[in-house]
PDB file of C-alpha atoms in Angstrom:
ATOM      1  CA  MET A1156     -27.438   4.750  -0.959  1.00  0.00           C
ATOM      2  CA  GLU A1157     -25.246   7.816  -0.312  1.00  0.00           C
ATOM      3  CA  LYS A1158     -27.767   9.194   2.195  1.00  0.00           C
ATOM      4  CA  LYS A1159     -27.693   5.876   4.056  1.00  0.00           C
ATOM      5  CA  ASN A1160     -23.854   5.859   4.013  1.00  0.00           C
ATOM      6  CA  ARG A1161     -23.607   2.669   1.985  1.00  0.00           C
ATOM      7  CA  ASP A1162     -20.181   1.491   0.858  1.00  0.00           C
ATOM      8  CA  LYS A1163     -18.727   3.783  -1.820  1.00  0.00           C
ATOM      9  CA  THR A1164     -17.623   0.855  -3.982  1.00  0.00           C
ATOM     10  CA  ILE A1165     -21.098  -0.696  -4.248  1.00  0.00           C
ATOM     11  CA  THR A1166     -22.692   2.735  -4.690  1.00  0.00           C
ATOM     12  CA  LYS A1167     -20.490   3.781  -7.633  1.00  0.00           C
ATOM     13  CA  VAL A1168     -20.550   0.421  -9.414  1.00  0.00           C
ATOM     14  CA  GLY A1169     -24.291   0.039  -8.874  1.00  0.00           C
ATOM     15  CA  TYR A1170     -24.905   3.524 -10.269  1.00  0.00           C
ATOM     16  CA  THR A1171     -22.863   2.777 -13.395  1.00  0.00           C
ATOM     17  CA  VAL A1172     -24.602  -0.560 -14.066  1.00  0.00           C
ATOM     18  CA  ILE A1173     -28.103   0.810 -13.469  1.00  0.00           C
ATOM     19  CA  ARG A1174     -27.468   3.889 -15.634  1.00  0.00           C
ATOM     20  CA  LYS A1175     -26.173   1.918 -18.609  1.00  0.00           C
ATOM     21  CA  GLY A1176     -28.763  -0.827 -18.205  1.00  0.00           C
ATOM     22  CA  GLY A1177     -31.522   1.786 -18.012  1.00  0.00           C
ATOM     23  CA  LYS A1178     -30.340   3.432 -21.222  1.00  0.00           C
ATOM     24  CA  LEU A1179     -30.386   0.068 -23.009  1.00  0.00           C
ATOM     25  CA  LEU A1180     -33.929  -0.694 -21.807  1.00  0.00           C
ATOM     26  CA  VAL A1181     -35.131   2.753 -22.887  1.00  0.00           C
ATOM     27  CA  PHE A1182     -33.553   2.256 -26.325  1.00  0.00           C
ATOM     28  CA  LEU A1183     -35.209  -1.151 -26.782  1.00  0.00           C
ATOM     29  CA  GLY A1184     -38.533   0.265 -25.580  1.00  0.00           C
ATOM     30  CA  PHE A1185     -38.242   3.081 -28.103  1.00  0.00           C
ATOM     31  CA  LEU A1186     -37.605   0.602 -30.935  1.00  0.00           C
ATOM     32  CA  GLY A1187     -40.706  -1.352 -29.952  1.00  0.00           C
ATOM     33  CA  TYR A1188     -42.732   1.847 -29.742  1.00  0.00           C
ATOM     34  CA  VAL A1189     -41.894   2.879 -33.321  1.00  0.00           C
ATOM     35  CA  GLY A1190     -42.777  -0.587 -34.628  1.00  0.00           C
ATOM     36  CA  ILE A1191     -39.360  -2.199 -35.029  1.00  0.00           C
ATOM     37  CA  ASP A1192     -39.270  -5.917 -34.211  1.00  0.00           C
ATOM     38  CA  THR A1193     -37.062  -6.100 -31.135  1.00  0.00           C
ATOM     39  CA  ALA A1194     -37.042  -9.912 -31.187  1.00  0.00           C
ATOM     40  CA  GLY A1195     -35.110  -9.883 -34.447  1.00  0.00           C
ATOM     41  CA  ILE A1196     -32.751  -7.272 -33.088  1.00  0.00           C
ATOM     42  CA  GLY A1197     -32.268  -9.400 -30.007  1.00  0.00           C
ATOM     43  CA  SER A1198     -31.214 -12.358 -32.150  1.00  0.00           C
ATOM     44  CA  ILE A1199     -28.760 -10.194 -34.061  1.00  0.00           C
ATOM     45  CA  ILE A1200     -27.343  -8.828 -30.826  1.00  0.00           C
ATOM     46  CA  ALA A1201     -27.000 -12.369 -29.452  1.00  0.00           C
ATOM     47  CA  SER A1202     -25.134 -13.501 -32.576  1.00  0.00           C
ATOM     48  CA  LEU A1203     -22.873 -10.477 -32.435  1.00  0.00           C
ATOM     49  CA  GLY A1204     -22.353 -11.123 -28.766  1.00  0.00           C
ATOM     50  CA  VAL A1205     -20.971 -14.610 -29.453  1.00  0.00           C
ATOM     51  CA  GLY A1206     -18.521 -13.275 -32.035  1.00  0.00           C
ATOM     52  CA  VAL A1207     -17.471 -10.352 -29.906  1.00  0.00           C
ATOM     53  CA  GLY A1208     -17.144 -12.632 -26.900  1.00  0.00           C
ATOM     54  CA  LEU A1209     -14.603 -14.795 -28.713  1.00  0.00           C
ATOM     55  CA  ALA A1210     -12.680 -11.697 -29.742  1.00  0.00           C
ATOM     56  CA  VAL A1211     -12.615 -10.132 -26.303  1.00  0.00           C
ATOM     57  CA  GLN A1212     -11.806 -13.023 -24.005  1.00  0.00           C
ATOM     58  CA  GLY A1213      -9.450 -10.761 -22.068  1.00  0.00           C
ATOM     59  CA  SER A1214     -12.260  -8.298 -21.474  1.00  0.00           C
ATOM     60  CA  LEU A1215     -14.524 -11.108 -20.290  1.00  0.00           C
ATOM     61  CA  SER A1216     -11.775 -12.129 -17.886  1.00  0.00           C
ATOM     62  CA  ASN A1217     -11.692  -8.549 -16.612  1.00  0.00           C
ATOM     63  CA  LEU A1218     -15.488  -8.577 -16.257  1.00  0.00           C
ATOM     64  CA  ALA A1219     -15.345 -11.772 -14.213  1.00  0.00           C
ATOM     65  CA  GLY A1220     -12.506 -10.314 -12.163  1.00  0.00           C
ATOM     66  CA  GLY A1221     -14.571  -7.194 -11.477  1.00  0.00           C
ATOM     67  CA  LEU A1222     -17.458  -9.311 -10.207  1.00  0.00           C
ATOM     68  CA  ILE A1223     -15.091 -11.303  -7.990  1.00  0.00           C
ATOM     69  CA  ILE A1224     -13.639  -8.096  -6.529  1.00  0.00           C
ATOM     70  CA  LEU A1225     -17.130  -6.778  -5.793  1.00  0.00           C
ATOM     71  CA  LEU A1226     -18.154 -10.038  -4.121  1.00  0.00           C
ATOM     72  CA  MET A1227     -14.959 -10.844  -2.208  1.00  0.00           C
ATOM     73  CA  ARG A1228     -14.123  -7.212  -1.329  1.00  0.00           C
ATOM     74  CA  PRO A1229     -10.317  -7.539  -0.979  1.00  0.00           C
ATOM     75  CA  PHE A1230     -10.186  -3.720  -0.953  1.00  0.00           C
ATOM     76  CA  ARG A1231     -12.480  -0.704  -1.022  1.00  0.00           C
ATOM     77  CA  ILE A1232     -12.385   2.751  -2.550  1.00  0.00           C
ATOM     78  CA  GLY A1233      -9.939   4.844  -0.516  1.00  0.00           C
ATOM     79  CA  ASP A1234      -7.711   1.902   0.499  1.00  0.00           C
ATOM     80  CA  TYR A1235      -3.971   1.992  -0.230  1.00  0.00           C
ATOM     81  CA  ILE A1236      -2.945  -1.200  -2.019  1.00  0.00           C
ATOM     82  CA  GLU A1237      -0.021  -2.763  -3.872  1.00  0.00           C
ATOM     83  CA  ALA A1238      -0.822  -5.093  -6.772  1.00  0.00           C
ATOM     84  CA  GLN A1239       0.622  -5.993 -10.176  1.00  0.00           C
ATOM     85  CA  GLY A1240       3.778  -4.035  -9.406  1.00  0.00           C
ATOM     86  CA  GLU A1241       1.859  -0.819  -8.683  1.00  0.00           C
ATOM     87  CA  GLY A1242       0.984   0.939  -5.444  1.00  0.00           C
ATOM     88  CA  GLY A1243      -1.553   3.659  -4.742  1.00  0.00           C
ATOM     89  CA  THR A1244      -4.925   4.678  -3.344  1.00  0.00           C
ATOM     90  CA  VAL A1245      -7.983   3.058  -4.932  1.00  0.00           C
ATOM     91  CA  GLU A1246      -9.926   5.845  -6.638  1.00  0.00           C
ATOM     92  CA  ASP A1247     -12.551   3.869  -8.548  1.00  0.00           C
ATOM     93  CA  ILE A1248     -13.578   0.275  -9.246  1.00  0.00           C
ATOM     94  CA  GLN A1249     -15.210  -0.252 -12.629  1.00  0.00           C
ATOM     95  CA  ILE A1250     -16.432  -3.434 -14.260  1.00  0.00           C
ATOM     96  CA  PHE A1251     -13.274  -3.956 -16.314  1.00  0.00           C
ATOM     97  CA  TYR A1252     -10.606  -1.847 -14.602  1.00  0.00           C
ATOM     98  CA  THR A1253      -9.642  -0.607 -11.159  1.00  0.00           C
ATOM     99  CA  TYR A1254      -8.165   2.900 -10.992  1.00  0.00           C
ATOM    100  CA  ILE A1255      -5.503   3.718  -8.410  1.00  0.00           C
ATOM    101  CA  VAL A1256      -3.698   6.997  -7.763  1.00  0.00           C
ATOM    102  CA  THR A1257       0.013   6.704  -6.977  1.00  0.00           C
ATOM    103  CA  PRO A1258       1.693   8.865  -4.298  1.00  0.00           C
ATOM    104  CA  ASP A1259       3.062  11.131  -7.083  1.00  0.00           C
ATOM    105  CA  ASN A1260      -0.531  11.642  -8.375  1.00  0.00           C
ATOM    106  CA  LYS A1261      -0.451   9.364 -11.408  1.00  0.00           C
ATOM    107  CA  VAL A1262      -3.553   7.352 -12.330  1.00  0.00           C
ATOM    108  CA  VAL A1263      -2.921   3.658 -13.040  1.00  0.00           C
ATOM    109  CA  MET A1264      -5.564   1.419 -14.635  1.00  0.00           C
ATOM    110  CA  ILE A1265      -5.201  -2.212 -13.529  1.00  0.00           C
ATOM    111  CA  PRO A1266      -7.236  -4.904 -15.387  1.00  0.00           C
ATOM    112  CA  ASN A1267      -9.595  -6.610 -12.968  1.00  0.00           C
ATOM    113  CA  GLY A1268      -8.763 -10.042 -14.391  1.00  0.00           C
ATOM    114  CA  SER A1269      -5.116  -9.732 -13.400  1.00  0.00           C
ATOM    115  CA  LEU A1270      -6.035  -8.030 -10.130  1.00  0.00           C
ATOM    116  CA  ALA A1271      -8.464 -10.747  -9.032  1.00  0.00           C
ATOM    117  CA  ASN A1272      -5.993 -13.544  -9.801  1.00  0.00           C
ATOM    118  CA  GLY A1273      -2.866 -11.944  -8.355  1.00  0.00           C
ATOM    119  CA  ASN A1274      -1.491 -11.001  -4.968  1.00  0.00           C
ATOM    120  CA  ILE A1275      -2.987  -7.879  -3.378  1.00  0.00           C
ATOM    121  CA  ARG A1276      -1.364  -6.135  -0.431  1.00  0.00           C
ATOM    122  CA  ASN A1277      -3.862  -3.911   1.408  1.00  0.00           C
ATOM    123  CA  TYR A1278      -2.334  -1.409   3.831  1.00  0.00           C
ATOM    124  CA  SER A1279      -5.645   0.103   4.948  1.00  0.00           C
ATOM    125  CA  THR A1280      -7.572  -2.901   6.260  1.00  0.00           C
ATOM    126  CA  LYS A1281      -6.055  -2.898   9.754  1.00  0.00           C
ATOM    127  CA  GLU A1282      -6.131   0.061  12.122  1.00  0.00           C
ATOM    128  CA  PHE A1283      -2.555  -0.410  13.333  1.00  0.00           C
ATOM    129  CA  ARG A1284       0.687  -0.973  11.442  1.00  0.00           C
ATOM    130  CA  ARG A1285       4.216  -1.923  12.452  1.00  0.00           C
ATOM    131  CA  VAL A1286       7.179   0.256  11.466  1.00  0.00           C
ATOM    132  CA  ASP A1287      10.459  -1.644  11.055  1.00  0.00           C
ATOM    133  CA  PHE A1288      13.952  -0.180  11.289  1.00  0.00           C
ATOM    134  CA  GLU A1289      17.494  -1.512  11.274  1.00  0.00           C
ATOM    135  CA  PHE A1290      20.272   0.640  12.721  1.00  0.00           C
ATOM    136  CA  SER A1291      23.974  -0.163  12.363  1.00  0.00           C
ATOM    137  CA  ILE A1292      26.727   0.655  14.835  1.00  0.00           C
ATOM    138  CA  SER A1293      30.446  -0.024  14.930  1.00  0.00           C
ATOM    139  CA  TYR A1294      31.880  -3.095  16.679  1.00  0.00           C
ATOM    140  CA  ASP A1295      33.786  -0.694  18.927  1.00  0.00           C
ATOM    141  CA  GLU A1296      30.525   0.731  20.320  1.00  0.00           C
ATOM    142  CA  ASP A1297      28.595  -0.518  23.348  1.00  0.00           C
ATOM    143  CA  PHE A1298      25.436  -1.972  21.831  1.00  0.00           C
ATOM    144  CA  GLU A1299      23.599  -1.746  25.164  1.00  0.00           C
ATOM    145  CA  ARG A1300      24.212   2.008  25.206  1.00  0.00           C
ATOM    146  CA  ALA A1301      22.997   2.246  21.611  1.00  0.00           C
ATOM    147  CA  LYS A1302      19.838   0.312  22.532  1.00  0.00           C
ATOM    148  CA  LYS A1303      19.190   2.740  25.400  1.00  0.00           C
ATOM    149  CA  VAL A1304      19.482   5.706  23.021  1.00  0.00           C
ATOM    150  CA  ILE A1305      16.983   4.038  20.685  1.00  0.00           C
ATOM    151  CA  TRP A1306      14.572   3.422  23.569  1.00  0.00           C
ATOM    152  CA  ASP A1307      14.851   7.079  24.614  1.00  0.00           C
ATOM    153  CA  VAL A1308      13.971   8.146  21.058  1.00  0.00           C
ATOM    154  CA  ILE A1309      10.979   5.784  21.001  1.00  0.00           C
ATOM    155  CA  GLU A1310       9.637   7.140  24.290  1.00  0.00           C
ATOM    156  CA  ASN A1311       9.930  10.726  23.037  1.00  0.00           C
ATOM    157  CA  THR A1312       8.456  10.205  19.561  1.00  0.00           C
ATOM    158  CA  GLU A1313       4.803  11.086  19.090  1.00  0.00           C
ATOM    159  CA  ASN A1314       2.235   8.549  17.833  1.00  0.00           C
ATOM    160  CA  ILE A1315       4.255   5.462  18.822  1.00  0.00           C
ATOM    161  CA  LEU A1316       2.128   2.961  20.749  1.00  0.00           C
ATOM    162  CA  MET A1317       3.448   1.208  23.856  1.00  0.00           C
ATOM    163  CA  ASP A1318       0.971  -1.632  23.410  1.00  0.00           C
ATOM    164  CA  PRO A1319       2.052  -3.707  21.527  1.00  0.00           C
ATOM    165  CA  GLN A1320       5.403  -3.049  23.160  1.00  0.00           C
ATOM    166  CA  PRO A1321       8.263  -1.776  20.950  1.00  0.00           C
ATOM    167  CA  PHE A1322      11.064  -4.224  20.181  1.00  0.00           C
ATOM    168  CA  VAL A1323      14.793  -3.357  20.187  1.00  0.00           C
ATOM    169  CA  ARG A1324      17.379  -6.171  19.897  1.00  0.00           C
ATOM    170  CA  VAL A1325      20.638  -7.012  18.133  1.00  0.00           C
ATOM    171  CA  LYS A1326      19.718  -8.734  14.873  1.00  0.00           C
ATOM    172  CA  THR A1327      22.963  -9.677  13.129  1.00  0.00           C
ATOM    173  CA  HIS A1328      26.713  -9.384  13.396  1.00  0.00           C
ATOM    174  CA  GLY A1329      27.657  -8.023   9.987  1.00  0.00           C
ATOM    175  CA  GLU A1330      31.052  -7.905   8.333  1.00  0.00           C
ATOM    176  CA  SER A1331      31.804  -4.502   9.831  1.00  0.00           C
ATOM    177  CA  THR A1332      28.692  -3.555  11.823  1.00  0.00           C
ATOM    178  CA  ILE A1333      26.374  -4.663  14.593  1.00  0.00           C
ATOM    179  CA  ASN A1334      22.809  -4.356  13.293  1.00  0.00           C
ATOM    180  CA  ILE A1335      20.039  -3.505  15.742  1.00  0.00           C
ATOM    181  CA  VAL A1336      16.474  -4.217  14.653  1.00  0.00           C
ATOM    182  CA  THR A1337      13.774  -1.890  15.971  1.00  0.00           C
ATOM    183  CA  ARG A1338      10.021  -2.417  15.625  1.00  0.00           C
ATOM    184  CA  VAL A1339       7.322  -0.046  16.787  1.00  0.00           C
ATOM    185  CA  TRP A1340       3.558   0.134  16.275  1.00  0.00           C
ATOM    186  CA  THR A1341       1.415   3.093  15.304  1.00  0.00           C
ATOM    187  CA  LYS A1342      -1.954   3.905  13.765  1.00  0.00           C
ATOM    188  CA  ASN A1343      -2.113   3.470  10.018  1.00  0.00           C
ATOM    189  CA  GLU A1344      -2.421   7.186   9.294  1.00  0.00           C
ATOM    190  CA  HIS A1345       0.712   7.978  11.338  1.00  0.00           C
ATOM    191  CA  TYR A1346       3.018   5.448   9.663  1.00  0.00           C
ATOM    192  CA  TRP A1347       5.139   7.858   7.629  1.00  0.00           C
ATOM    193  CA  ASP A1348       5.263  10.482  10.401  1.00  0.00           C
ATOM    194  CA  VAL A1349       6.707   7.902  12.791  1.00  0.00           C
ATOM    195  CA  TYR A1350       9.097   6.564  10.152  1.00  0.00           C
ATOM    196  CA  PHE A1351      10.686   9.912   9.313  1.00  0.00           C
ATOM    197  CA  ASP A1352      10.632  11.190  12.911  1.00  0.00           C
ATOM    198  CA  MET A1353      12.491   8.100  14.071  1.00  0.00           C
ATOM    199  CA  MET A1354      15.062   8.207  11.268  1.00  0.00           C
ATOM    200  CA  GLU A1355      15.904  11.855  11.973  1.00  0.00           C
ATOM    201  CA  SER A1356      15.901  11.520  15.760  1.00  0.00           C
ATOM    202  CA  ILE A1357      18.128   8.428  15.767  1.00  0.00           C
ATOM    203  CA  LYS A1358      20.791  10.196  13.689  1.00  0.00           C
ATOM    204  CA  THR A1359      20.647  13.281  15.928  1.00  0.00           C
ATOM    205  CA  ASN A1360      20.833  11.305  19.179  1.00  0.00           C
ATOM    206  CA  PHE A1361      23.547   8.950  17.962  1.00  0.00           C
ATOM    207  CA  ASP A1362      25.655  12.006  17.127  1.00  0.00           C
ATOM    208  CA  LYS A1363      24.968  13.553  20.535  1.00  0.00           C
ATOM    209  CA  SER A1364      25.968  10.318  22.266  1.00  0.00           C
ATOM    210  CA  ASN A1365      29.060   9.911  20.041  1.00  0.00           C
ATOM    211  CA  ILE A1366      27.809   6.563  18.744  1.00  0.00           C
ATOM    212  CA  GLU A1367      29.563   5.831  15.490  1.00  0.00           C
ATOM    213  CA  ILE A1368      27.426   4.944  12.467  1.00  0.00           C
ATOM    214  CA  PRO A1369      29.845   3.053  10.205  1.00  0.00           C
ATOM    215  CA  TYR A1370      29.989   3.483   6.444  1.00  0.00           C
ATOM    216  CA  ASN A1371      31.863   1.780   3.657  1.00  0.00           C
ATOM    217  CA  GLN A1372      35.407   2.990   3.145  1.00  0.00           C
ATOM    218  CA  LEU A1373      37.957   2.298   0.442  1.00  0.00           C
ATOM    219  CA  ASP A1374      41.677   2.393   1.158  1.00  0.00           C
ATOM    220  CA  VAL A1375      43.851   3.099  -1.914  1.00  0.00           C
ATOM    221  CA  HIS A1376      47.580   2.246  -1.800  1.00  0.00           C
ATOM    222  CA  ILE A1377      49.831   3.770  -4.463  1.00  0.00           C
ATOM    223  CA  LYS A1378      53.098   2.022  -5.264  1.00  0.00           C
ATOM    224  CA  ASN A1379      55.860   3.994  -6.928  1.00  0.00           C
ATOM    225  CA  LYS A1380      57.852   2.052  -9.472  1.00  0.00           C
TER     226      LYS A1380
END
């Protein structure tokens, strides 16, 4: 399967199932070879299975969730996802748990039962991704001039796509600021490069153009008695 470039998820899960199933068949074959009645053992295993099944309903839910994930394929190994309050790159999908690696290199095990029945946000499915910003300027500033500065930054920032066309418009009139929403598109792998490049360039160019970025201020009045 690896030589034929099959999907990594199916390859790893299939290998695990076949390996463990093969070991079980070899063990049962060995018992039959040495003269032990495997039919009786099978009945005992079935009885134990019922009892264990009642005790591990959560695990059975995870097993069913693992099968659903393998059939529905909401994500693959290597995808970046957010689910169950965690976010990271999918490292492995097992029968009972899915392993993801967070950006700070921590491994999180998510039960497949919860994963299959919850919301999953997959950031790797689509080739392109939109980067959203919101920049604030003072009411005393010319918002058209601020929009032009933002457009200049967009046109000079690498990896920003012009199709779909970037979007720059006034979003809201805040209590003390005019808020300009900016949306640009880029390839998935360039998302964070574009985000940080834009944030740094906007601050630099606003300063060069003497566009005031307002911030909260507190006036304290002292009264002498």
